[in-house]
Tab-separated table of C-alpha atoms and ligand atoms in Angstrom:
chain	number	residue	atom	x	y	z
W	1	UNK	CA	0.000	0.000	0.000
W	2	UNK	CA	1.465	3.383	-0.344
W	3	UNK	CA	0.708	5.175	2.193
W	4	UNK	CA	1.670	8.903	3.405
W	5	UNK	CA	2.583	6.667	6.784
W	6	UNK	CA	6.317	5.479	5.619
W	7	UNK	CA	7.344	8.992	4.240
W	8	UNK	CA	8.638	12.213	5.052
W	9	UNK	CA	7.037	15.219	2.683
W	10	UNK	CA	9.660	17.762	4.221
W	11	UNK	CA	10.574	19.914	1.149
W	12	UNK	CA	7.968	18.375	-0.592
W	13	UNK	CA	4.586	20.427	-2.374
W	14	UNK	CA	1.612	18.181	-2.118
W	15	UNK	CA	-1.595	18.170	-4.112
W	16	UNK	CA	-3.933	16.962	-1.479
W	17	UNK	CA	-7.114	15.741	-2.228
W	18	UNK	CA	-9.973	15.875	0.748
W	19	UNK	CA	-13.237	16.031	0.960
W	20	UNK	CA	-14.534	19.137	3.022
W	21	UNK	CA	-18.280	18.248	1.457
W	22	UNK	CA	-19.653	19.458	4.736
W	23	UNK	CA	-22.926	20.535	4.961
W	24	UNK	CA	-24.434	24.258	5.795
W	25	UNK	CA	-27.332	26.042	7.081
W	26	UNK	CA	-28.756	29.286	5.671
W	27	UNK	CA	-26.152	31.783	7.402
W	28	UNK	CA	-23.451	29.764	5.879
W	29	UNK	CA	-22.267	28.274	9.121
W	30	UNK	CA	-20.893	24.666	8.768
W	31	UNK	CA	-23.350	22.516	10.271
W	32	UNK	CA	-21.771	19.593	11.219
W	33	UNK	CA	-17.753	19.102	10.342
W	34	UNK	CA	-16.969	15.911	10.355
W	35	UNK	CA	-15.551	15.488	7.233
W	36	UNK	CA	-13.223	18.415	8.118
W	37	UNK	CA	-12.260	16.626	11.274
W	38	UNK	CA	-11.455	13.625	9.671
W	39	UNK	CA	-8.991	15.102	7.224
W	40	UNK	CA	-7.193	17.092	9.764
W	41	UNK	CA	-4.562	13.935	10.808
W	42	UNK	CA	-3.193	13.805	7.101
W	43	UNK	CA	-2.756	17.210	6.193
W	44	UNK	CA	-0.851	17.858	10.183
W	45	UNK	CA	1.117	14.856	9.134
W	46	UNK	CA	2.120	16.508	5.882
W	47	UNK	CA	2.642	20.056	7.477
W	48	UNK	CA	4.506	18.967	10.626
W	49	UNK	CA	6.865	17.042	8.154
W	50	UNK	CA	7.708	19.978	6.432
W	51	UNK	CA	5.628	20.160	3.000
W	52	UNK	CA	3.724	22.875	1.335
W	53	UNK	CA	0.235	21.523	0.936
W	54	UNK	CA	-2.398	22.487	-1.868
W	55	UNK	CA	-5.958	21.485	-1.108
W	56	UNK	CA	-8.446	20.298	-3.384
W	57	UNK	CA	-12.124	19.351	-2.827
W	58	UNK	CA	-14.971	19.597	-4.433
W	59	UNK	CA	-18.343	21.455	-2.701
W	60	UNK	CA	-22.060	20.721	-3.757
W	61	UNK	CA	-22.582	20.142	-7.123
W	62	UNK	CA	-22.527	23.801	-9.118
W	63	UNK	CA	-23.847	23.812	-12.417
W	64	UNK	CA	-22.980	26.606	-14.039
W	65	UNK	CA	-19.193	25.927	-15.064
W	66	UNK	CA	-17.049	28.877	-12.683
W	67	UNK	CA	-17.617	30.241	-9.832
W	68	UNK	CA	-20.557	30.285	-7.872
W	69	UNK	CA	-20.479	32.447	-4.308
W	70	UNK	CA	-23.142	29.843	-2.977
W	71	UNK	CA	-20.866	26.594	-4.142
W	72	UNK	CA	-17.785	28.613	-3.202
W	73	UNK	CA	-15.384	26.632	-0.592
W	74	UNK	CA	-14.921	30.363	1.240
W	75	UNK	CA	-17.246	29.367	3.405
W	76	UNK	CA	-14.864	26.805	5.440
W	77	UNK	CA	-11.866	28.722	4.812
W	78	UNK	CA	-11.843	30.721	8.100
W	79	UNK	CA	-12.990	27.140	10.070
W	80	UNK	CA	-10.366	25.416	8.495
W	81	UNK	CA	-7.539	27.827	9.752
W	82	UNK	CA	-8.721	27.287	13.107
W	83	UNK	CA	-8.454	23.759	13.001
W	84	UNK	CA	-5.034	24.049	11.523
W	85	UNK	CA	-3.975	26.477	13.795
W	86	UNK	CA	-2.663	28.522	11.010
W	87	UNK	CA	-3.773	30.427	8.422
W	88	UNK	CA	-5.112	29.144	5.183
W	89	UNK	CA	-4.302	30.876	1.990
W	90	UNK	CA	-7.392	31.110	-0.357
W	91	UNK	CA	-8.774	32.712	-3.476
W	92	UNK	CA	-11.734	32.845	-5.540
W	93	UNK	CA	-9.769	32.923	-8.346
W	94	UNK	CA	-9.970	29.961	-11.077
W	95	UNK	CA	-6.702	28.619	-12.936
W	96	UNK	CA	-6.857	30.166	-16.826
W	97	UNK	CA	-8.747	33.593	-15.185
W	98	UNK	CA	-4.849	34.991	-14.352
W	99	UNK	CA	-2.069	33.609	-12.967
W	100	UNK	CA	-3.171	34.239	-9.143
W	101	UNK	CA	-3.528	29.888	-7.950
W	102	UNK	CA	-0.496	29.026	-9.810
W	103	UNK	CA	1.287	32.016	-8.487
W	104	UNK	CA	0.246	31.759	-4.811
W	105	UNK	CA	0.952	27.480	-5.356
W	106	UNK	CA	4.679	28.429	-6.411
W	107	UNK	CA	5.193	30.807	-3.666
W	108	UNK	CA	3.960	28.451	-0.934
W	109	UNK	CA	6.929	27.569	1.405
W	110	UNK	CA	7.124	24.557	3.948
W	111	UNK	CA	4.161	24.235	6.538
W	112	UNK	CA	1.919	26.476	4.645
W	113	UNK	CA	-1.511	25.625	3.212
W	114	UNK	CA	-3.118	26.450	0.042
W	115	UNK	CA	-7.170	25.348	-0.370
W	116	UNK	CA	-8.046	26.350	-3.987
W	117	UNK	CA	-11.860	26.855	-4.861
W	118	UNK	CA	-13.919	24.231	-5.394
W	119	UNK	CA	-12.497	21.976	-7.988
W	120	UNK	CA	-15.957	21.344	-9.582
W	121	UNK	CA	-15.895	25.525	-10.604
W	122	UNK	CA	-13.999	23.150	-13.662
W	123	UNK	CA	-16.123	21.702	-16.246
W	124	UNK	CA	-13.018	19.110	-17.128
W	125	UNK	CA	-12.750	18.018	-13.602
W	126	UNK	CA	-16.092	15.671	-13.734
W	127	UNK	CA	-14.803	14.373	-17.125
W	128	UNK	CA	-11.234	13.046	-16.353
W	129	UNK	CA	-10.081	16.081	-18.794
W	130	UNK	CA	-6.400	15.406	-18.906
W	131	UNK	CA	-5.480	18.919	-20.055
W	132	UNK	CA	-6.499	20.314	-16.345
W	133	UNK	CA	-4.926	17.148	-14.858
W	134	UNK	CA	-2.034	18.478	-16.344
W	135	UNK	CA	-2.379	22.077	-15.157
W	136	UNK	CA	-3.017	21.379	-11.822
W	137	UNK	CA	0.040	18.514	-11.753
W	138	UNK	CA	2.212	21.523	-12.112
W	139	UNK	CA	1.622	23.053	-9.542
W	140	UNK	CA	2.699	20.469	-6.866
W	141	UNK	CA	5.693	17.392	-6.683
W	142	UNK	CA	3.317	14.386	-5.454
W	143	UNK	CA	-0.198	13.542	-5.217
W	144	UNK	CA	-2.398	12.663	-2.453
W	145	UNK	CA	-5.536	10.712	-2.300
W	146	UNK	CA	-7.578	11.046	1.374
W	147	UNK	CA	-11.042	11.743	-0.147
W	148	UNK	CA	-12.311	8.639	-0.060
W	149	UNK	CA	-15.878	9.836	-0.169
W	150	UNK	CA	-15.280	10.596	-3.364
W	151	UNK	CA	-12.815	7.793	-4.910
W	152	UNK	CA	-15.697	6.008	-6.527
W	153	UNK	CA	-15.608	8.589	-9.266
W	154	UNK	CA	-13.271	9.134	-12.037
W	155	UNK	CA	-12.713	12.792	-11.538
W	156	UNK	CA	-9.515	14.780	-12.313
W	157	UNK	CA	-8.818	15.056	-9.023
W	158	UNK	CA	-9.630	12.217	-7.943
W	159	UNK	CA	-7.873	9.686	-10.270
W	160	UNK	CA	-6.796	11.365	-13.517
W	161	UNK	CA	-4.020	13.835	-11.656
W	162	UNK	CA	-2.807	10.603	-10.274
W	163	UNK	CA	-1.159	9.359	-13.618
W	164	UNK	CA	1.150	12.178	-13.514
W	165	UNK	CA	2.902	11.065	-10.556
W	166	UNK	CA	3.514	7.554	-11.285
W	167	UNK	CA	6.325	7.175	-8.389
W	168	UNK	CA	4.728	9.897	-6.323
W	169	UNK	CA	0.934	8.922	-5.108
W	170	UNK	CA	-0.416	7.946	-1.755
W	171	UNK	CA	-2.726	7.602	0.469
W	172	UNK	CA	-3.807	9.600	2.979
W	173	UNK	CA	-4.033	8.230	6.491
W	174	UNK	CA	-8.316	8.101	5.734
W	175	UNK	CA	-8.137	6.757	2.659
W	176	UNK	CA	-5.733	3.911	3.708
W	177	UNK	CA	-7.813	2.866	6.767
W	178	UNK	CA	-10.721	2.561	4.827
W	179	UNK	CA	-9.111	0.436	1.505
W	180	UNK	CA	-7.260	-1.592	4.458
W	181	UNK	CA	-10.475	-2.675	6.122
W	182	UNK	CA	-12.702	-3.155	2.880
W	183	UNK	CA	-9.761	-5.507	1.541
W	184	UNK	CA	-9.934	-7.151	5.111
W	185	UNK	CA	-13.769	-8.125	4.584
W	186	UNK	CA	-13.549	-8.583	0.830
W	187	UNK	CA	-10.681	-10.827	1.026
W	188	UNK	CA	-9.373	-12.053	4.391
W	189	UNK	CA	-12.179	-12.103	6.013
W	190	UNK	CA	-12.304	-15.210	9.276
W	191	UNK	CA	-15.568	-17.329	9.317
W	192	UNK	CA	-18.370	-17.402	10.092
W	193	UNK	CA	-18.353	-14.287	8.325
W	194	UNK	CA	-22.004	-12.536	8.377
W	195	UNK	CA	-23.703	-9.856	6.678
W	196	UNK	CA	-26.427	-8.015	7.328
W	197	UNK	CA	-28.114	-6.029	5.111
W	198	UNK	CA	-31.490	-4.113	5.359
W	199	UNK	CA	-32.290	-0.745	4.216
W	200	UNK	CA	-35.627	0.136	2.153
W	201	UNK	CA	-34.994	-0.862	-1.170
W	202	UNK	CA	-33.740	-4.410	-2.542
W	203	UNK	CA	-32.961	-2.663	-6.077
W	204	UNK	CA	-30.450	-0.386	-4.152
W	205	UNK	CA	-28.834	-3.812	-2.177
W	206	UNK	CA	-28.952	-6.182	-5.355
W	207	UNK	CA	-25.053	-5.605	-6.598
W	208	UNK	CA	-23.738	-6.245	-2.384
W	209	UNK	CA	-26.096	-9.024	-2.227
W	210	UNK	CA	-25.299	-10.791	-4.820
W	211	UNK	CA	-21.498	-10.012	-4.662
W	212	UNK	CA	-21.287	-11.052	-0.951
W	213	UNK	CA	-22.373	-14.317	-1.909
W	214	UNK	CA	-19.455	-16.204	-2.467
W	215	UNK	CA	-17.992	-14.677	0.233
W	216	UNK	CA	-20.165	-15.019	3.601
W	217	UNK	CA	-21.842	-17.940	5.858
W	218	UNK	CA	-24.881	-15.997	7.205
W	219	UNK	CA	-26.665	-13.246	5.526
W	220	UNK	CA	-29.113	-11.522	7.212
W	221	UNK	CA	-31.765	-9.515	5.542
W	222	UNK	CA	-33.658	-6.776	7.119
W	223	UNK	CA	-35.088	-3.633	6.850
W	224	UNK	CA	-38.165	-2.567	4.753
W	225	UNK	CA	-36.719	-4.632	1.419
W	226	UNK	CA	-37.411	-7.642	3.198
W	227	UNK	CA	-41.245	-7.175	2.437
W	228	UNK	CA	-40.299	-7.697	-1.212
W	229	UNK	CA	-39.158	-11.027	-0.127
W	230	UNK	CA	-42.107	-11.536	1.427
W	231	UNK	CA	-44.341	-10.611	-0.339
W	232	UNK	CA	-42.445	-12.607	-3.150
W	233	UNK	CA	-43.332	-15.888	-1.039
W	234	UNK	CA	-46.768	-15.254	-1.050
W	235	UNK	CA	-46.734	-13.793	2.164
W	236	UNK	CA	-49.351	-10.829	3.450
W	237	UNK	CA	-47.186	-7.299	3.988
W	238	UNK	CA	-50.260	-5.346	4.316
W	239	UNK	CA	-49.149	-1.193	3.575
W	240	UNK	CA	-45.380	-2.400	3.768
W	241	UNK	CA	-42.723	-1.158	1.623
W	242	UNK	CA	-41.977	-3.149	-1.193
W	243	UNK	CA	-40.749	-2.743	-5.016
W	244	UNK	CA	-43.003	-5.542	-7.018
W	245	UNK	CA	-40.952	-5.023	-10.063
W	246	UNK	CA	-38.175	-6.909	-8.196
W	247	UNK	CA	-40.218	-9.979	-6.683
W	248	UNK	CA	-38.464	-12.166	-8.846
W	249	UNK	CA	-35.280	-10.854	-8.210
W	250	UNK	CA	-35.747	-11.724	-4.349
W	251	UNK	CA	-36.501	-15.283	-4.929
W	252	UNK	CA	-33.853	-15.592	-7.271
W	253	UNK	CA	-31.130	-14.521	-4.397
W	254	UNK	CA	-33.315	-16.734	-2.059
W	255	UNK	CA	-32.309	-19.751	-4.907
W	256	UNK	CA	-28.665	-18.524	-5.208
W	257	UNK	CA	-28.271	-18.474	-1.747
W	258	UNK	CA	-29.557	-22.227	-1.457
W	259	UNK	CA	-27.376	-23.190	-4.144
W	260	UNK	CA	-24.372	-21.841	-2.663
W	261	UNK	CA	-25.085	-22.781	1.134
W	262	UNK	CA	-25.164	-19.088	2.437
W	263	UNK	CA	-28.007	-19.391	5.475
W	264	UNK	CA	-30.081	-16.648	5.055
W	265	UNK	CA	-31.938	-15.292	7.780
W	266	UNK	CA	-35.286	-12.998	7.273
W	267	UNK	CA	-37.150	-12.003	10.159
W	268	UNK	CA	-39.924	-13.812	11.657
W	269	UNK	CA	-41.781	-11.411	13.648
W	270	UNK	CA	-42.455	-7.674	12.647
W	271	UNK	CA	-43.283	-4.564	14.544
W	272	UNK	CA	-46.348	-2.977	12.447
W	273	UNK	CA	-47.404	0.045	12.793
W	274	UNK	CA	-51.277	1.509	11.758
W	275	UNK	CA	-49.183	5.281	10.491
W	276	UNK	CA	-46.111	5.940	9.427
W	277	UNK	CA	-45.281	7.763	12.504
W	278	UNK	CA	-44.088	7.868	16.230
W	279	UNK	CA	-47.333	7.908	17.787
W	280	UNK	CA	-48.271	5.343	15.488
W	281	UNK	CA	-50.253	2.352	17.202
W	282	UNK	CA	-48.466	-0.709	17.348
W	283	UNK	CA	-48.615	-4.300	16.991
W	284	UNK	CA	-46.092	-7.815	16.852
W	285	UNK	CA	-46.847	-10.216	14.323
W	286	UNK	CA	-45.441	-13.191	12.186
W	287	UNK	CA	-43.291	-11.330	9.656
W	288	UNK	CA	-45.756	-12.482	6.556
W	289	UNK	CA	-49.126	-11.843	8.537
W	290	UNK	CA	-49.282	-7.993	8.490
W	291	UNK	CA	-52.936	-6.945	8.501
W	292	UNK	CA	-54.617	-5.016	5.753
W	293	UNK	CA	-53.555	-1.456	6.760
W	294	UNK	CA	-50.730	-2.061	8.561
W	295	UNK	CA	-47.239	-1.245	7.778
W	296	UNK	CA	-44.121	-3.070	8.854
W	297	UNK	CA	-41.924	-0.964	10.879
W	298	UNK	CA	-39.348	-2.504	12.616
W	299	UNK	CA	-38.343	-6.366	13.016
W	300	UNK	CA	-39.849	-7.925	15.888
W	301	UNK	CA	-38.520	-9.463	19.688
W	302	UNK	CA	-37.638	-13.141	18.484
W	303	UNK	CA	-36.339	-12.030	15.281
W	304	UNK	CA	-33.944	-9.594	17.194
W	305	UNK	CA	-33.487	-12.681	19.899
W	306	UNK	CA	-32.139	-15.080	16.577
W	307	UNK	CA	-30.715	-12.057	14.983
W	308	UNK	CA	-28.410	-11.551	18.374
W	309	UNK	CA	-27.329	-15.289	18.446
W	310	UNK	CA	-26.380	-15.430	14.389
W	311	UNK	CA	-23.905	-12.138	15.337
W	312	UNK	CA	-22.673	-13.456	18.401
W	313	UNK	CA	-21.202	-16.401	17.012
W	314	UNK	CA	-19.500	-14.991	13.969
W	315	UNK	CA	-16.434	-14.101	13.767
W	316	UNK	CA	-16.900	-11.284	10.844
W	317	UNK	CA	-19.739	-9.045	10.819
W	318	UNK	CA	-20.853	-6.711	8.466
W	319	UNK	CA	-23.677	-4.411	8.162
W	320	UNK	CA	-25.143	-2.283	5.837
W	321	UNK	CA	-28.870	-1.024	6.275
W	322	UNK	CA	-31.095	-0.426	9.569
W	323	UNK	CA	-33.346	-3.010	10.369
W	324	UNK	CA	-36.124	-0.301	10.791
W	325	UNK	CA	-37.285	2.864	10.701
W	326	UNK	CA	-34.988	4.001	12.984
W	327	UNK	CA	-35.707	7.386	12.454
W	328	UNK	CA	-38.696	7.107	14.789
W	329	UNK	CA	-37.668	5.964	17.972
W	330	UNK	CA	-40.306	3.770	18.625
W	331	UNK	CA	-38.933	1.570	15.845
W	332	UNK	CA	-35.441	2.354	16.240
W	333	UNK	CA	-35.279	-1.096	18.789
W	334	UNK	CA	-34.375	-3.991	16.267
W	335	UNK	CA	-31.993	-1.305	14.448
W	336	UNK	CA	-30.569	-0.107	18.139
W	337	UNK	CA	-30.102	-3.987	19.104
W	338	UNK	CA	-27.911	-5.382	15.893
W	339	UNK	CA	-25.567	-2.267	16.997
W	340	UNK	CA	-25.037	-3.023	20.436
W	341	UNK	CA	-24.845	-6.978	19.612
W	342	UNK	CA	-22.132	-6.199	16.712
W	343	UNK	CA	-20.029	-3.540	19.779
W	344	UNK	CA	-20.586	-7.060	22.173
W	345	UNK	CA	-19.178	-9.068	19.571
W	346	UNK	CA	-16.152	-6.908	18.760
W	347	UNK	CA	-15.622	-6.847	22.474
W	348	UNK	CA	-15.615	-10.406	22.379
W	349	UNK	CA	-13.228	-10.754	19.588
W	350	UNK	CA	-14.965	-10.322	16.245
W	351	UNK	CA	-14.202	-7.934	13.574
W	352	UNK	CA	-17.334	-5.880	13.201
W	353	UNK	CA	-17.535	-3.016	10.099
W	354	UNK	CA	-20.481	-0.628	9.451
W	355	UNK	CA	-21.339	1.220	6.099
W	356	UNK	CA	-23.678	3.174	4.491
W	357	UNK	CA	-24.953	6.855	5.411
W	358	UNK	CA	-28.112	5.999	7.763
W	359	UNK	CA	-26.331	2.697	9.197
W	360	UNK	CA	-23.362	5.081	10.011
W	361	UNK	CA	-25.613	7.568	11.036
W	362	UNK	CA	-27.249	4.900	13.213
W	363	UNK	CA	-24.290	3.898	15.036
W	364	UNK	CA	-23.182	7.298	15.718
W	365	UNK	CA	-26.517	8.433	17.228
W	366	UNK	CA	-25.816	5.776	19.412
W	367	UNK	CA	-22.312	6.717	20.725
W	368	UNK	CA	-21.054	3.525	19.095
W	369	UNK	CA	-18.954	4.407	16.377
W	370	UNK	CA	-15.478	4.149	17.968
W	371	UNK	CA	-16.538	0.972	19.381
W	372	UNK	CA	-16.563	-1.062	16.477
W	373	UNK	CA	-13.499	-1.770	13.995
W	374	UNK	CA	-14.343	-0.162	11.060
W	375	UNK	CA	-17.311	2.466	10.107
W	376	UNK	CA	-16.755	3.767	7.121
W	377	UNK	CA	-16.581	7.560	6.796
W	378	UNK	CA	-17.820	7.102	2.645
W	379	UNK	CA	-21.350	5.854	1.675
W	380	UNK	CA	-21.608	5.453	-1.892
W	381	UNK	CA	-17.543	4.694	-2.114
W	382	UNK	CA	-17.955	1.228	0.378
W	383	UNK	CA	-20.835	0.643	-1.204
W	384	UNK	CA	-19.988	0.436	-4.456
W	385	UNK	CA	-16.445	-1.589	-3.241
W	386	UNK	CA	-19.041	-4.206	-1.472
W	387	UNK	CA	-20.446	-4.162	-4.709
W	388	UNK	CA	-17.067	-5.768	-6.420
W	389	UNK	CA	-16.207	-2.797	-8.274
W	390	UNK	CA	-13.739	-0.791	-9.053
W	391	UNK	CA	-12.899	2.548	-7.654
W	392	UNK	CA	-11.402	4.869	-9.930
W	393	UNK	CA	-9.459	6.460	-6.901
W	394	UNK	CA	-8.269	3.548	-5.095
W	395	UNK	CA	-6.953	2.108	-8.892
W	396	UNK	CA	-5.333	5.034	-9.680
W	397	UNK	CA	-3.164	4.977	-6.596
W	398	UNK	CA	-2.420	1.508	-6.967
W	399	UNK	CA	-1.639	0.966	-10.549
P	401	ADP	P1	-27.862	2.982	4.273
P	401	ADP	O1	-27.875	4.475	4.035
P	401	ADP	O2	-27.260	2.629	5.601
P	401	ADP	O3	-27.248	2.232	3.124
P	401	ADP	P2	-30.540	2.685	3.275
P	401	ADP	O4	-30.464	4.048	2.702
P	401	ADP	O5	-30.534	1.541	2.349
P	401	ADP	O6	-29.390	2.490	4.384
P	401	ADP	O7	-31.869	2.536	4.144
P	401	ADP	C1	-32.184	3.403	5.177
P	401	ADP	C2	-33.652	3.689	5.233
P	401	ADP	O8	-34.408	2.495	5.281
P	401	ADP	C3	-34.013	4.457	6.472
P	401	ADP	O9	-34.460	5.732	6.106
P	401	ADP	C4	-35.104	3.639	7.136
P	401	ADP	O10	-36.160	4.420	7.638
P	401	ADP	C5	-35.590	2.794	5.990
P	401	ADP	N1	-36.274	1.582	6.469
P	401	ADP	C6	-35.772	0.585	7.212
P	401	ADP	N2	-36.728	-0.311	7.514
P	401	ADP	C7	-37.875	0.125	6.941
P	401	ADP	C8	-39.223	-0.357	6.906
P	401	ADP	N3	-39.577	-1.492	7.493
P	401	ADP	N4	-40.129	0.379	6.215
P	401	ADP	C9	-39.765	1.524	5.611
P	401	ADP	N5	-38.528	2.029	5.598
P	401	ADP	C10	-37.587	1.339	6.270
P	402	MG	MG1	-29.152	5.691	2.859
């Protein structure tokens, strides 16, 4: 792996991608910062060794090709100094407008940063175009990769300014934690290795599903899409949730499963609810008896009971999708449950990952999230690398 870990920048200017996608209320103010946080131990690493560091990200998704004040990465400029304890050089200014980012990247010296404006103000950078790869490689000596929320695109700066530092790309300390853990459960994973995925919508879960099935013992599957599967086996769901364009798709997995020896798990019990609400009314029920009006919630006590036992004796775990709608707290339980079970296992001596923006969000509502081995800080990214593909910005690094 090459990692920023086994060398010393000093001297060095760095192109540093992060992501600082962080999300902000109406006054501008930065709402929660995270992401920020996250990215701070790679670019100290890089400053206390001595380099010059040149920050790209990307911010929202402007549309109009240059700058845009509402899409403009000013807003975390003056947060980002604080954090860094130092000021941050900045500029609205685009490359090709004058020579202002090229000549404030030339004149940065050792322990100083440089965040240019958002790197999507460049129609080419959403295409790969290699002519402002090309333009931005000059301004810096090496090329770093910590965005990993981001590495399942193939943007400029995310993959195509990587080819013109063949000998000098890495990965930043965030990056590298998560592509060491997702290798972990994709390949080296210790058995009984389980999976657990729920979430509302099968056609979303379909490529980790069916990729995870040479791979894992148990899979469990939760969360509204299970309805499809029920619903699939002639069961009654009532006002579930369920896609009926993808019935046969469920009992196709059910089959593959079978034919592979995965033991699948779906719930037996359900918590139904009469609204889609908190003060809903509630009753327990065999998972494919929901009366007419009713609407499957949350999984039910003896499903959470089996659910429990399946995690505590595997040695892998992995989980993508609440079992509920945790949202509500009255059917956050079975959700709540699988998250303390997976902590209790890791305690115990399993390796226990979490992905996926409401799972993660899930955990961390909890005060869980540094209790488990691996929660991954990039939705779409894992999820498309539990998938089996490619990411253009973990390839690029390690071609
Ligand atoms: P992740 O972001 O972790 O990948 P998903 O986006 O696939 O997860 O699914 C999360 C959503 O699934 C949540 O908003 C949750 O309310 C919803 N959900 C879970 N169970 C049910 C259910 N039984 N009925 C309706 N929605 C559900
Ligand atoms: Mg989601």
């Amino acid at each position: 792996m090459k990692s920023i870990k086994d060398v010393n920048f000093k001297g060095r200017k760095v192109l540093l991608r992060v992501d600082f996608n962080v999300p902000l209320d109406e006054n501008k103010e930065i709402t929660d910062d995270t992401r920020i946080r996250e990215s701070l131990p790679t670019i100290n690493k890089l400053l206390n060794d001595g380099a010059a560091v040149i920050l790209l990200a990307h911010f929202g998704r402007p549309k109009k090709g240059g700058f845009e004040y509402e899409y403009s990465l000013c807003h975390i400029v003056q947060y980002l100094s604080e954090c860094l304890g130092r000021p941050v050089k900045f500029t609205q200014r685009l490359l090709g407008e004058d020579s202002t980012v090229e000549d404030l990247a030339r004149d940065l010296k050792p322990g100083e940063v440089f965040l240019m404006d958002n790197i999507r103000f460049y129609p080419g950078e959403t295409k790969g175009d290699e002519a402002l790869a090309e333009r931005l490689a000059r301004l810096g000596d090496c090329y770093v990769n910590d965005a990993f929320g981001a590495c399942h695109r193939e943007h400029v700066s995310t993959a195509t300014l990587a080819k013109f530092f063949p000998n000098d790309k890495f990965f930043g300390h965030l990056m590298e934690h998560e592509v060491t853990n997702l290798k972990k459960l994709m390949l080296n994973a210790e058995h009984p290795f389980t999976a657990i995925i729920g979430g509302s919508k099968i056609s979303s879960k379909i490529g980790i599903l069916e990729n995870l099935l040479d791979k894992v013992d148990n899979m469990i599957i939760i969360g509204g899409m299970r309805y499809t599967f029920t619903k699939a086996q002639g069961g009654n769901i009532g006002k579930s949730i369920c896609e009926d364009d993808k019935m046969d798709m469920a009992l196709d997995l059910l089959k593959k499963m079978d034919e592979k020896g995965v033991k699948y798990y779906l719930p037996v019990d359900s918590v139904v609810g009469d609204r889609f609400d908190n003060s809903a009314r509630t009753k327990i029920v065999p998972a494919g008896q929901v009366p007419d009006g009713w609407e499957s919630m949350d999984i039910g006590p003896e499903s959470i009971k089996e659910i429990r036992e399946i995690i505590m004796e595997s040695k892998t775990i992995l989980w993508n999708g609440p079992a509920g709608v945790f949202e509500l707290p009255k059917f956050a339980k079975g959700t709540n449950v699988i998250a303390a079970s997976a902590v209790l296992a890791c305690k115990l001596g399993a390796y226990a990952a979490v992905g996926g923006g409401d799972s993660v969000a899930a955990v961390t509502q909890l005060g869980l999230a540094d209790q488990m081995d691996y929660v991954s800080t990039g939705g779409g990214a894992m999820l498309e690398y539990l998938e089996g593909k490619t990411l253009p910005g973990i390839a690029a690094i390690e071609d």
